[in-house]
Amino acid sequence: MGLFSKRVKEQSPPVNKKDLIPCDKAFVGPPKHYGKPQLPPKVTKEHSQLYKSMLEYFQNDKLQLPIDTTHTETLKPLTSKEKCWLSRECLLRYLRASKWDLDAAIKSLKSTLVWRREVGLSLIDGITAQPLTSNLVSVENETGKQNILGFDINRRPLLYMKNGRQNTEPSFRQVQHLIYMMESVTTFTPQGVENITVLIDFKHYKEPGIITDKMPPLSIAKLCLNVMQNHYPERLGKCVLVNIPWFAWAFLKMMHPFLDPNTRQKTIFDEPFENHIDAAQLQSLYNGKLDFSYNHEVYWADLSEKVESLKKYSYERFLKFGGLVGLSEFDLKGDHQDLLYPVDYENLS
């Protein structure tokens, strides 16, 4: 069956209404019965040497980077929170995405660090004009067109994207909204998990505030794809798309050349979400048990608070364990007292 072929949909019996679980907020952490956190993956001796070289580069106290892509002559050293973001797993993600080409990985990661400064994710005192906050993009989510809710069996957080709940005209703020949600859902990844699962629904929902179910302009779509592929590499675990109308199929075919092979491999077309997510973690709209009702005033403030709380928790542990580039996310997201993975730890296969 071809990549863009339509699949035969298998309908499961509807969930009994008595089994529905009322829900209006995101929840932190997968069910305990999904298992314990996986330990950091081992690497070969050759890859370990490449990692060490990359670590040394970003540990250099003399390293300074532009504040944005326009003022390339204005350089600033890494902030403490940028160093926290530069975890062991982060460096390895960029190495894997670059097929273990050290120079390419360093160049790509430097590009992302400058990009994060430019879009307002990394704040430079006295310079950052507009931090990327939940308030900045709040209007974009008033109809609930994106939700973070639940986890798949691999303990990956779920990001729902509902194109048919579009409430704004195309603009860069739509890209900022995607960035905020990507930053949030990756923050929701629990200890031992690096990937997310994206669930995309193209159904048009006719409710107040919803203006269109049309595809975004190709320029906006390419910007969004650039964000996900270049600045959140190795983060996508799976992407499932449902309710795809004919014009969306045409749009997806236009976007296909811009997808990297890794993204294509993880994308599943026209299969029910319930084939991939346990009912207890899936919204009832898709035959799950979570009776999710989107109330923007309730959901959005709660999501923002939880994201900031998770970031604060990891940052406090980062400082506790020495405040160094290369600390492991396993240590930063855990609740154990002692450091398990020092920056010079060799986790050889």
PDB file of C-alpha atoms in Angstrom, residues 161-326:
ATOM      1  CA  MET A 161      -3.529  18.834  16.645  1.00  0.00           C
ATOM      2  CA  LYS A 162      -7.060  19.562  15.389  1.00  0.00           C
ATOM      3  CA  ASN A 163      -6.869  21.483  12.133  1.00  0.00           C
ATOM      4  CA  GLY A 164     -10.667  21.655  11.908  1.00  0.00           C
ATOM      5  CA  ARG A 165     -10.786  23.849  15.023  1.00  0.00           C
ATOM      6  CA  GLN A 166      -8.806  26.679  13.399  1.00  0.00           C
ATOM      7  CA  ASN A 167      -9.807  30.058  14.868  1.00  0.00           C
ATOM      8  CA  THR A 168      -7.233  32.497  13.428  1.00  0.00           C
ATOM      9  CA  GLU A 169      -5.975  33.676  10.063  1.00  0.00           C
ATOM     10  CA  PRO A 170      -2.481  32.576   8.932  1.00  0.00           C
ATOM     11  CA  SER A 171       0.265  34.487  10.733  1.00  0.00           C
ATOM     12  CA  PHE A 172       3.620  33.989  12.427  1.00  0.00           C
ATOM     13  CA  ARG A 173       1.733  33.755  15.718  1.00  0.00           C
ATOM     14  CA  GLN A 174       0.453  30.368  14.527  1.00  0.00           C
ATOM     15  CA  VAL A 175       4.084  29.254  14.259  1.00  0.00           C
ATOM     16  CA  GLN A 176       4.776  30.679  17.732  1.00  0.00           C
ATOM     17  CA  HIS A 177       1.813  28.681  19.013  1.00  0.00           C
ATOM     18  CA  LEU A 178       3.284  25.472  17.583  1.00  0.00           C
ATOM     19  CA  ILE A 179       6.657  26.303  19.141  1.00  0.00           C
ATOM     20  CA  TYR A 180       5.031  26.853  22.532  1.00  0.00           C
ATOM     21  CA  MET A 181       3.169  23.538  22.312  1.00  0.00           C
ATOM     22  CA  MET A 182       6.273  21.637  21.167  1.00  0.00           C
ATOM     23  CA  GLU A 183       8.259  23.134  24.026  1.00  0.00           C
ATOM     24  CA  SER A 184       5.462  22.197  26.423  1.00  0.00           C
ATOM     25  CA  VAL A 185       4.937  18.616  25.258  1.00  0.00           C
ATOM     26  CA  THR A 186       8.678  17.869  25.301  1.00  0.00           C
ATOM     27  CA  THR A 187       8.747  19.287  28.833  1.00  0.00           C
ATOM     28  CA  PHE A 188       6.016  16.741  29.673  1.00  0.00           C
ATOM     29  CA  THR A 189       8.250  13.812  28.651  1.00  0.00           C
ATOM     30  CA  PRO A 190       8.786  11.801  31.846  1.00  0.00           C
ATOM     31  CA  GLN A 191      12.050  10.365  33.136  1.00  0.00           C
ATOM     32  CA  GLY A 192      13.511   7.929  30.611  1.00  0.00           C
ATOM     33  CA  VAL A 193      11.473   9.232  27.655  1.00  0.00           C
ATOM     34  CA  GLU A 194      12.671  11.558  24.882  1.00  0.00           C
ATOM     35  CA  ASN A 195       9.915  11.141  22.269  1.00  0.00           C
ATOM     36  CA  ILE A 196       6.363  12.390  21.826  1.00  0.00           C
ATOM     37  CA  THR A 197       3.354  11.070  19.910  1.00  0.00           C
ATOM     38  CA  VAL A 198       1.436  13.512  17.701  1.00  0.00           C
ATOM     39  CA  LEU A 199      -2.227  12.843  16.847  1.00  0.00           C
ATOM     40  CA  ILE A 200      -3.548  14.977  13.963  1.00  0.00           C
ATOM     41  CA  ASP A 201      -7.296  15.249  13.289  1.00  0.00           C
ATOM     42  CA  PHE A 202      -8.493  17.019  10.109  1.00  0.00           C
ATOM     43  CA  LYS A 203     -12.240  16.853  10.869  1.00  0.00           C
ATOM     44  CA  HIS A 204     -14.055  20.208  10.608  1.00  0.00           C
ATOM     45  CA  TYR A 205     -15.819  21.133  13.849  1.00  0.00           C
ATOM     46  CA  LYS A 206     -18.661  23.652  13.415  1.00  0.00           C
ATOM     47  CA  GLU A 207     -18.593  25.598  16.670  1.00  0.00           C
ATOM     48  CA  PRO A 208     -18.431  29.300  17.635  1.00  0.00           C
ATOM     49  CA  GLY A 209     -15.011  30.816  16.953  1.00  0.00           C
ATOM     50  CA  ILE A 210     -13.959  28.228  14.373  1.00  0.00           C
ATOM     51  CA  ILE A 211     -13.383  29.960  11.043  1.00  0.00           C
ATOM     52  CA  THR A 212     -11.992  27.310   8.701  1.00  0.00           C
ATOM     53  CA  ASP A 213     -10.790  23.760   8.228  1.00  0.00           C
ATOM     54  CA  LYS A 214      -8.604  24.693   5.246  1.00  0.00           C
ATOM     55  CA  MET A 215      -4.923  23.834   5.151  1.00  0.00           C
ATOM     56  CA  PRO A 216      -2.472  26.590   6.160  1.00  0.00           C
ATOM     57  CA  PRO A 217      -0.454  28.336   3.430  1.00  0.00           C
ATOM     58  CA  LEU A 218       2.538  26.304   2.299  1.00  0.00           C
ATOM     59  CA  SER A 219       4.867  28.987   3.722  1.00  0.00           C
ATOM     60  CA  ILE A 220       3.398  28.594   7.237  1.00  0.00           C
ATOM     61  CA  ALA A 221       3.411  24.802   6.945  1.00  0.00           C
ATOM     62  CA  LYS A 222       7.094  24.799   5.921  1.00  0.00           C
ATOM     63  CA  LEU A 223       7.980  27.053   8.870  1.00  0.00           C
ATOM     64  CA  CYS A 224       6.184  24.665  11.231  1.00  0.00           C
ATOM     65  CA  LEU A 225       7.913  21.663   9.678  1.00  0.00           C
ATOM     66  CA  ASN A 226      11.264  23.424  10.044  1.00  0.00           C
ATOM     67  CA  VAL A 227      10.549  23.939  13.744  1.00  0.00           C
ATOM     68  CA  MET A 228       9.786  20.273  14.353  1.00  0.00           C
ATOM     69  CA  GLN A 229      12.528  18.735  12.203  1.00  0.00           C
ATOM     70  CA  ASN A 230      15.426  21.123  12.798  1.00  0.00           C
ATOM     71  CA  HIS A 231      14.847  22.417  16.322  1.00  0.00           C
ATOM     72  CA  TYR A 232      13.220  19.383  17.949  1.00  0.00           C
ATOM     73  CA  PRO A 233      15.155  16.591  16.205  1.00  0.00           C
ATOM     74  CA  GLU A 234      14.718  12.997  17.331  1.00  0.00           C
ATOM     75  CA  ARG A 235      11.660  14.007  19.355  1.00  0.00           C
ATOM     76  CA  LEU A 236       8.929  12.463  17.210  1.00  0.00           C
ATOM     77  CA  GLY A 237       8.118   8.908  18.208  1.00  0.00           C
ATOM     78  CA  LYS A 238       4.962   8.526  16.146  1.00  0.00           C
ATOM     79  CA  CYS A 239       2.530  10.717  14.182  1.00  0.00           C
ATOM     80  CA  VAL A 240      -0.976   9.473  13.337  1.00  0.00           C
ATOM     81  CA  LEU A 241      -3.344  11.377  11.012  1.00  0.00           C
ATOM     82  CA  VAL A 242      -7.123  10.791  10.787  1.00  0.00           C
ATOM     83  CA  ASN A 243     -10.242  12.214   9.082  1.00  0.00           C
ATOM     84  CA  ILE A 244      -8.202  13.324   6.074  1.00  0.00           C
ATOM     85  CA  PRO A 245     -10.367  15.099   3.435  1.00  0.00           C
ATOM     86  CA  TRP A 246      -9.407  15.153  -0.240  1.00  0.00           C
ATOM     87  CA  PHE A 247      -7.870  18.642  -0.086  1.00  0.00           C
ATOM     88  CA  ALA A 248      -5.732  17.594   2.876  1.00  0.00           C
ATOM     89  CA  TRP A 249      -4.425  14.597   0.918  1.00  0.00           C
ATOM     90  CA  ALA A 250      -3.400  17.010  -1.849  1.00  0.00           C
ATOM     91  CA  PHE A 251      -1.725  19.274   0.706  1.00  0.00           C
ATOM     92  CA  LEU A 252       0.124  16.361   2.313  1.00  0.00           C
ATOM     93  CA  LYS A 253       1.433  15.301  -1.086  1.00  0.00           C
ATOM     94  CA  MET A 254       2.807  18.829  -1.596  1.00  0.00           C
ATOM     95  CA  MET A 255       4.486  18.702   1.825  1.00  0.00           C
ATOM     96  CA  HIS A 256       5.902  15.222   1.306  1.00  0.00           C
ATOM     97  CA  PRO A 257       9.178  16.342  -0.380  1.00  0.00           C
ATOM     98  CA  PHE A 258       9.991  18.494   2.661  1.00  0.00           C
ATOM     99  CA  LEU A 259       9.710  15.606   5.140  1.00  0.00           C
ATOM    100  CA  ASP A 260      12.982  14.028   6.165  1.00  0.00           C
ATOM    101  CA  PRO A 261      13.108  10.200   5.877  1.00  0.00           C
ATOM    102  CA  ASN A 262      12.977   9.788   9.654  1.00  0.00           C
ATOM    103  CA  THR A 263       9.726  11.760   9.893  1.00  0.00           C
ATOM    104  CA  ARG A 264       8.159   9.853   6.977  1.00  0.00           C
ATOM    105  CA  GLN A 265       8.966   6.546   8.625  1.00  0.00           C
ATOM    106  CA  LYS A 266       7.126   7.531  11.819  1.00  0.00           C
ATOM    107  CA  THR A 267       3.990   8.889  10.104  1.00  0.00           C
ATOM    108  CA  ILE A 268       0.813   6.769   9.898  1.00  0.00           C
ATOM    109  CA  PHE A 269      -2.081   7.824   7.668  1.00  0.00           C
ATOM    110  CA  ASP A 270      -5.783   7.244   8.200  1.00  0.00           C
ATOM    111  CA  GLU A 271      -5.688   4.757  11.067  1.00  0.00           C
ATOM    112  CA  PRO A 272      -7.902   5.256  14.144  1.00  0.00           C
ATOM    113  CA  PHE A 273      -6.093   6.698  17.154  1.00  0.00           C
ATOM    114  CA  GLU A 274      -7.507   3.822  19.223  1.00  0.00           C
ATOM    115  CA  ASN A 275      -5.227   1.438  17.291  1.00  0.00           C
ATOM    116  CA  HIS A 276      -2.263   3.135  18.941  1.00  0.00           C
ATOM    117  CA  ILE A 277      -3.468   4.530  22.287  1.00  0.00           C
ATOM    118  CA  ASP A 278      -5.078   2.735  25.242  1.00  0.00           C
ATOM    119  CA  ALA A 279      -8.698   3.785  25.782  1.00  0.00           C
ATOM    120  CA  ALA A 280      -7.943   5.065  29.301  1.00  0.00           C
ATOM    121  CA  GLN A 281      -5.459   7.566  27.834  1.00  0.00           C
ATOM    122  CA  LEU A 282      -7.459   8.570  24.740  1.00  0.00           C
ATOM    123  CA  GLN A 283     -10.082  11.287  24.323  1.00  0.00           C
ATOM    124  CA  SER A 284     -13.656   9.960  24.069  1.00  0.00           C
ATOM    125  CA  LEU A 285     -14.028  11.812  20.753  1.00  0.00           C
ATOM    126  CA  TYR A 286     -11.803   9.063  19.311  1.00  0.00           C
ATOM    127  CA  ASN A 287     -13.472   6.174  21.180  1.00  0.00           C
ATOM    128  CA  GLY A 288     -11.357   6.547  24.290  1.00  0.00           C
ATOM    129  CA  LYS A 289     -12.438   6.884  27.910  1.00  0.00           C
ATOM    130  CA  LEU A 290     -11.245  10.433  28.618  1.00  0.00           C
ATOM    131  CA  ASP A 291     -14.381  12.582  28.488  1.00  0.00           C
ATOM    132  CA  PHE A 292     -12.351  15.664  27.632  1.00  0.00           C
ATOM    133  CA  SER A 293     -14.167  18.965  27.419  1.00  0.00           C
ATOM    134  CA  TYR A 294     -11.991  21.890  26.363  1.00  0.00           C
ATOM    135  CA  ASN A 295     -12.503  24.970  28.518  1.00  0.00           C
ATOM    136  CA  HIS A 296      -9.823  27.464  27.555  1.00  0.00           C
ATOM    137  CA  GLU A 297      -9.909  29.392  30.829  1.00  0.00           C
ATOM    138  CA  VAL A 298      -9.382  26.184  32.799  1.00  0.00           C
ATOM    139  CA  TYR A 299      -7.061  24.193  30.517  1.00  0.00           C
ATOM    140  CA  TRP A 300      -4.681  26.903  29.338  1.00  0.00           C
ATOM    141  CA  ALA A 301      -3.786  28.390  32.731  1.00  0.00           C
ATOM    142  CA  ASP A 302      -3.339  24.910  34.188  1.00  0.00           C
ATOM    143  CA  LEU A 303      -1.103  23.789  31.299  1.00  0.00           C
ATOM    144  CA  SER A 304       1.097  26.877  31.658  1.00  0.00           C
ATOM    145  CA  GLU A 305       1.433  26.304  35.404  1.00  0.00           C
ATOM    146  CA  LYS A 306       2.375  22.646  34.958  1.00  0.00           C
ATOM    147  CA  VAL A 307       4.942  23.403  32.243  1.00  0.00           C
ATOM    148  CA  GLU A 308       6.625  26.055  34.386  1.00  0.00           C
ATOM    149  CA  SER A 309       6.575  23.746  37.416  1.00  0.00           C
ATOM    150  CA  LEU A 310       8.240  20.913  35.476  1.00  0.00           C
ATOM    151  CA  LYS A 311      10.898  23.273  34.099  1.00  0.00           C
ATOM    152  CA  LYS A 312      11.574  24.669  37.560  1.00  0.00           C
ATOM    153  CA  TYR A 313      11.917  21.166  39.002  1.00  0.00           C
ATOM    154  CA  SER A 314      14.487  20.119  36.387  1.00  0.00           C
ATOM    155  CA  TYR A 315      16.401  23.388  36.715  1.00  0.00           C
ATOM    156  CA  GLU A 316      16.653  23.075  40.496  1.00  0.00           C
ATOM    157  CA  ARG A 317      18.058  19.560  40.118  1.00  0.00           C
ATOM    158  CA  PHE A 318      20.430  20.855  37.423  1.00  0.00           C
ATOM    159  CA  LEU A 319      21.833  23.368  39.927  1.00  0.00           C
ATOM    160  CA  LYS A 320      21.926  20.735  42.677  1.00  0.00           C
ATOM    161  CA  PHE A 321      24.028  18.408  40.518  1.00  0.00           C
ATOM    162  CA  GLY A 322      26.581  21.055  39.549  1.00  0.00           C
ATOM    163  CA  GLY A 323      24.966  23.170  36.836  1.00  0.00           C
ATOM    164  CA  LEU A 324      27.031  21.653  34.010  1.00  0.00           C
ATOM    165  CA  VAL A 325      26.396  21.107  30.325  1.00  0.00           C
ATOM    166  CA  GLY A 326      25.892  17.386  29.728  1.00  0.00           C
TER     167      GLY A 326
END
